[in-house]
Amino acid sequence: MSDIVLIQGSLNPESKTSLLINEASRELTRRNITHEIIDLRDLDNQFCDGRALSEYNDDMQQAFAKMDKAQGYIWGMPVYCFSVSGPLKNFIDITAGAMENKSSATICNAGGNRSYMALGDLSRILAFEARVVTVQPAVYTSYEDFTDGKLTNPAIGERLAIMIDALLKQLNLTS
Ligand SMILES: Cc1cc2nc3c(=O)[nH]c(=O)nc-3n(C[C@H](O)[C@H](O)[C@H](O)COP(=O)(O)O)c2cc1C
């Protein structure tokens, strides 16, 4: 069982969100926090159509079980059309029942530097649907934080560490 589940929400094979989620995972390892990554690229992310959980495929049921056992979450959210990407929203539609009253932190990755209000959409969805608390600060990145497919802005790593400390404090998990 993992204390924290990180959800990598991009389906792009060259995803920058995945680089950030991997960096967050390294920060958790440094703090000896048990965690695992659900990468939506590795999941048969079935469309939500309102059926019972038991009628979804094994991947979705296993993802739900992991979300259910975790104490908190770190979201890796690519920005699509100034909001939460479709695949990630679909994942939340199916797994929201596992998150009731838990806590999360958000990493938002966009192309430009003006789509940061998309973070509010994710926080609102989680709060309204499952009373999930989202800690601050969040991490927001855009293309200018990456060079040749690597995260090159050191300020992002610092902010990520502060965000993770805020989440661990919220969860009463000390490193
Ligand atoms: C369909 C689509 C919509 C997008 N909409 C926005 C947007 O509204 N604002 C923005 O800054 N970037 C937007 N982008 C750029 C992505 O946020 C950017 O490519 C980001 O790196 C995606 O994350 P990923 O690399 O993990 O897939 C969009 C990209 C796609 C494919």
PDB file of N, CA, C and O in Angstrom, residues 46-80:
ATOM      1  N   GLN A  46     -10.690   3.416 -19.632  1.00  0.00           N
ATOM      2  CA  GLN A  46     -12.002   3.248 -20.258  1.00  0.00           C
ATOM      3  C   GLN A  46     -12.842   4.511 -20.091  1.00  0.00           C
ATOM      4  O   GLN A  46     -12.757   5.177 -19.063  1.00  0.00           O
ATOM      5  N   PHE A  47     -13.664   4.822 -21.089  1.00  0.00           N
ATOM      6  CA  PHE A  47     -14.556   5.982 -20.946  1.00  0.00           C
ATOM      7  C   PHE A  47     -15.573   5.747 -19.834  1.00  0.00           C
ATOM      8  O   PHE A  47     -16.137   4.652 -19.714  1.00  0.00           O
ATOM      9  N   CYS A  48     -15.795   6.795 -19.058  1.00  0.00           N
ATOM     10  CA  CYS A  48     -16.816   6.730 -18.011  1.00  0.00           C
ATOM     11  C   CYS A  48     -18.192   6.868 -18.663  1.00  0.00           C
ATOM     12  O   CYS A  48     -18.428   7.799 -19.438  1.00  0.00           O
ATOM     13  N   ASP A  49     -19.089   5.940 -18.311  1.00  0.00           N
ATOM     14  CA  ASP A  49     -20.461   6.050 -18.834  1.00  0.00           C
ATOM     15  C   ASP A  49     -21.497   5.837 -17.730  1.00  0.00           C
ATOM     16  O   ASP A  49     -22.664   5.598 -18.007  1.00  0.00           O
ATOM     17  N   GLY A  50     -21.025   5.896 -16.487  1.00  0.00           N
ATOM     18  CA  GLY A  50     -21.967   5.831 -15.370  1.00  0.00           C
ATOM     19  C   GLY A  50     -22.255   4.431 -14.859  1.00  0.00           C
ATOM     20  O   GLY A  50     -23.042   4.255 -13.933  1.00  0.00           O
ATOM     21  N   ARG A  51     -21.593   3.416 -15.442  1.00  0.00           N
ATOM     22  CA  ARG A  51     -21.844   2.044 -14.974  1.00  0.00           C
ATOM     23  C   ARG A  51     -21.226   1.834 -13.585  1.00  0.00           C
ATOM     24  O   ARG A  51     -20.429   2.658 -13.125  1.00  0.00           O
ATOM     25  N   ALA A  52     -21.546   0.711 -12.948  1.00  0.00           N
ATOM     26  CA  ALA A  52     -20.961   0.374 -11.643  1.00  0.00           C
ATOM     27  C   ALA A  52     -19.469   0.097 -11.812  1.00  0.00           C
ATOM     28  O   ALA A  52     -19.045  -0.406 -12.860  1.00  0.00           O
ATOM     29  N   LEU A  53     -18.686   0.385 -10.776  1.00  0.00           N
ATOM     30  CA  LEU A  53     -17.232   0.180 -10.843  1.00  0.00           C
ATOM     31  C   LEU A  53     -16.906  -1.259 -11.269  1.00  0.00           C
ATOM     32  O   LEU A  53     -15.993  -1.489 -12.061  1.00  0.00           O
ATOM     33  N   SER A  54     -17.642  -2.217 -10.740  1.00  0.00           N
ATOM     34  CA  SER A  54     -17.362  -3.636 -11.014  1.00  0.00           C
ATOM     35  C   SER A  54     -17.518  -3.991 -12.496  1.00  0.00           C
ATOM     36  O   SER A  54     -17.054  -5.036 -12.942  1.00  0.00           O
ATOM     37  N   GLU A  55     -18.148  -3.103 -13.262  1.00  0.00           N
ATOM     38  CA  GLU A  55     -18.347  -3.379 -14.690  1.00  0.00           C
ATOM     39  C   GLU A  55     -17.270  -2.740 -15.570  1.00  0.00           C
ATOM     40  O   GLU A  55     -17.269  -2.927 -16.786  1.00  0.00           O
ATOM     41  N   TYR A  56     -16.357  -1.969 -14.942  1.00  0.00           N
ATOM     42  CA  TYR A  56     -15.224  -1.436 -15.711  1.00  0.00           C
ATOM     43  C   TYR A  56     -14.140  -2.505 -15.816  1.00  0.00           C
ATOM     44  O   TYR A  56     -14.160  -3.517 -15.098  1.00  0.00           O
ATOM     45  N   ASN A  57     -13.163  -2.255 -16.688  1.00  0.00           N
ATOM     46  CA  ASN A  57     -12.108  -3.247 -16.902  1.00  0.00           C
ATOM     47  C   ASN A  57     -11.172  -3.345 -15.683  1.00  0.00           C
ATOM     48  O   ASN A  57     -11.242  -2.524 -14.757  1.00  0.00           O
ATOM     49  N   ASP A  58     -10.296  -4.347 -15.702  1.00  0.00           N
ATOM     50  CA  ASP A  58      -9.410  -4.604 -14.558  1.00  0.00           C
ATOM     51  C   ASP A  58      -8.522  -3.406 -14.257  1.00  0.00           C
ATOM     52  O   ASP A  58      -8.276  -3.080 -13.091  1.00  0.00           O
ATOM     53  N   ASP A  59      -8.022  -2.746 -15.311  1.00  0.00           N
ATOM     54  CA  ASP A  59      -7.143  -1.583 -15.110  1.00  0.00           C
ATOM     55  C   ASP A  59      -7.837  -0.517 -14.270  1.00  0.00           C
ATOM     56  O   ASP A  59      -7.257   0.035 -13.335  1.00  0.00           O
ATOM     57  N   MET A  60      -9.087  -0.228 -14.609  1.00  0.00           N
ATOM     58  CA  MET A  60      -9.787   0.840 -13.889  1.00  0.00           C
ATOM     59  C   MET A  60     -10.108   0.411 -12.461  1.00  0.00           C
ATOM     60  O   MET A  60     -10.030   1.212 -11.530  1.00  0.00           O
ATOM     61  N   GLN A  61     -10.434  -0.887 -12.288  1.00  0.00           N
ATOM     62  CA  GLN A  61     -10.726  -1.358 -10.927  1.00  0.00           C
ATOM     63  C   GLN A  61      -9.467  -1.355 -10.059  1.00  0.00           C
ATOM     64  O   GLN A  61      -9.513  -0.992  -8.881  1.00  0.00           O
ATOM     65  N   GLN A  62      -8.328  -1.733 -10.678  1.00  0.00           N
ATOM     66  CA  GLN A  62      -7.074  -1.710  -9.915  1.00  0.00           C
ATOM     67  C   GLN A  62      -6.659  -0.278  -9.588  1.00  0.00           C
ATOM     68  O   GLN A  62      -6.172   0.017  -8.493  1.00  0.00           O
ATOM     69  N   ALA A  63      -6.865   0.628 -10.530  1.00  0.00           N
ATOM     70  CA  ALA A  63      -6.544   2.041 -10.284  1.00  0.00           C
ATOM     71  C   ALA A  63      -7.414   2.577  -9.140  1.00  0.00           C
ATOM     72  O   ALA A  63      -6.931   3.281  -8.247  1.00  0.00           O
ATOM     73  N   PHE A  64      -8.691   2.230  -9.161  1.00  0.00           N
ATOM     74  CA  PHE A  64      -9.597   2.666  -8.092  1.00  0.00           C
ATOM     75  C   PHE A  64      -9.092   2.148  -6.742  1.00  0.00           C
ATOM     76  O   PHE A  64      -9.052   2.888  -5.750  1.00  0.00           O
ATOM     77  N   ALA A  65      -8.685   0.868  -6.706  1.00  0.00           N
ATOM     78  CA  ALA A  65      -8.208   0.270  -5.443  1.00  0.00           C
ATOM     79  C   ALA A  65      -6.963   0.993  -4.930  1.00  0.00           C
ATOM     80  O   ALA A  65      -6.836   1.264  -3.725  1.00  0.00           O
ATOM     81  N   LYS A  66      -6.054   1.339  -5.834  1.00  0.00           N
ATOM     82  CA  LYS A  66      -4.847   2.078  -5.413  1.00  0.00           C
ATOM     83  C   LYS A  66      -5.214   3.450  -4.871  1.00  0.00           C
ATOM     84  O   LYS A  66      -4.670   3.907  -3.861  1.00  0.00           O
ATOM     85  N   MET A  67      -6.133   4.120  -5.541  1.00  0.00           N
ATOM     86  CA  MET A  67      -6.566   5.446  -5.095  1.00  0.00           C
ATOM     87  C   MET A  67      -7.266   5.341  -3.737  1.00  0.00           C
ATOM     88  O   MET A  67      -7.128   6.206  -2.877  1.00  0.00           O
ATOM     89  N   ASP A  68      -8.002   4.257  -3.558  1.00  0.00           N
ATOM     90  CA  ASP A  68      -8.758   4.049  -2.327  1.00  0.00           C
ATOM     91  C   ASP A  68      -7.827   3.852  -1.125  1.00  0.00           C
ATOM     92  O   ASP A  68      -8.089   4.343  -0.027  1.00  0.00           O
ATOM     93  N   LYS A  69      -6.728   3.128  -1.349  1.00  0.00           N
ATOM     94  CA  LYS A  69      -5.821   2.805  -0.228  1.00  0.00           C
ATOM     95  C   LYS A  69      -4.905   3.973   0.113  1.00  0.00           C
ATOM     96  O   LYS A  69      -4.385   4.051   1.230  1.00  0.00           O
ATOM     97  N   ALA A  70      -4.661   4.860  -0.827  1.00  0.00           N
ATOM     98  CA  ALA A  70      -3.717   5.963  -0.582  1.00  0.00           C
ATOM     99  C   ALA A  70      -4.316   7.010   0.351  1.00  0.00           C
ATOM    100  O   ALA A  70      -5.530   7.163   0.439  1.00  0.00           O
ATOM    101  N   GLN A  71      -3.405   7.712   1.032  1.00  0.00           N
ATOM    102  CA  GLN A  71      -3.859   8.818   1.882  1.00  0.00           C
ATOM    103  C   GLN A  71      -3.985  10.123   1.100  1.00  0.00           C
ATOM    104  O   GLN A  71      -4.751  11.004   1.457  1.00  0.00           O
ATOM    105  N   GLY A  72      -3.143  10.276   0.087  1.00  0.00           N
ATOM    106  CA  GLY A  72      -3.153  11.538  -0.651  1.00  0.00           C
ATOM    107  C   GLY A  72      -2.647  11.347  -2.071  1.00  0.00           C
ATOM    108  O   GLY A  72      -2.188  10.253  -2.442  1.00  0.00           O
ATOM    109  N   TYR A  73      -2.726  12.419  -2.846  1.00  0.00           N
ATOM    110  CA  TYR A  73      -2.427  12.327  -4.281  1.00  0.00           C
ATOM    111  C   TYR A  73      -1.583  13.512  -4.747  1.00  0.00           C
ATOM    112  O   TYR A  73      -1.685  14.619  -4.206  1.00  0.00           O
ATOM    113  N   ILE A  74      -0.792  13.246  -5.769  1.00  0.00           N
ATOM    114  CA  ILE A  74      -0.150  14.338  -6.499  1.00  0.00           C
ATOM    115  C   ILE A  74      -0.594  14.206  -7.955  1.00  0.00           C
ATOM    116  O   ILE A  74      -0.361  13.172  -8.592  1.00  0.00           O
ATOM    117  N   TRP A  75      -1.244  15.243  -8.432  1.00  0.00           N
ATOM    118  CA  TRP A  75      -1.789  15.241  -9.792  1.00  0.00           C
ATOM    119  C   TRP A  75      -0.810  15.866 -10.761  1.00  0.00           C
ATOM    120  O   TRP A  75      -0.302  16.964 -10.509  1.00  0.00           O
ATOM    121  N   GLY A  76      -0.572  15.189 -11.870  1.00  0.00           N
ATOM    122  CA  GLY A  76       0.190  15.761 -12.980  1.00  0.00           C
ATOM    123  C   GLY A  76      -0.787  16.059 -14.099  1.00  0.00           C
ATOM    124  O   GLY A  76      -1.265  15.166 -14.781  1.00  0.00           O
ATOM    125  N   MET A  77      -1.088  17.332 -14.242  1.00  0.00           N
ATOM    126  CA  MET A  77      -2.182  17.743 -15.136  1.00  0.00           C
ATOM    127  C   MET A  77      -1.669  18.522 -16.341  1.00  0.00           C
ATOM    128  O   MET A  77      -1.176  19.639 -16.193  1.00  0.00           O
ATOM    129  N   PRO A  78      -1.780  17.968 -17.541  1.00  0.00           N
ATOM    130  CA  PRO A  78      -1.488  18.777 -18.726  1.00  0.00           C
ATOM    131  C   PRO A  78      -2.670  19.712 -18.996  1.00  0.00           C
ATOM    132  O   PRO A  78      -3.819  19.305 -18.798  1.00  0.00           O
ATOM    133  N   VAL A  79      -2.394  20.941 -19.408  1.00  0.00           N
ATOM    134  CA  VAL A  79      -3.488  21.880 -19.705  1.00  0.00           C
ATOM    135  C   VAL A  79      -3.932  21.692 -21.151  1.00  0.00           C
ATOM    136  O   VAL A  79      -3.130  21.788 -22.080  1.00  0.00           O
ATOM    137  N   TYR A  80      -5.203  21.406 -21.322  1.00  0.00           N
ATOM    138  CA  TYR A  80      -5.821  21.355 -22.656  1.00  0.00           C
ATOM    139  C   TYR A  80      -6.977  22.357 -22.655  1.00  0.00           C
ATOM    140  O   TYR A  80      -7.849  22.307 -21.772  1.00  0.00           O
TER     141      TYR A  80
END
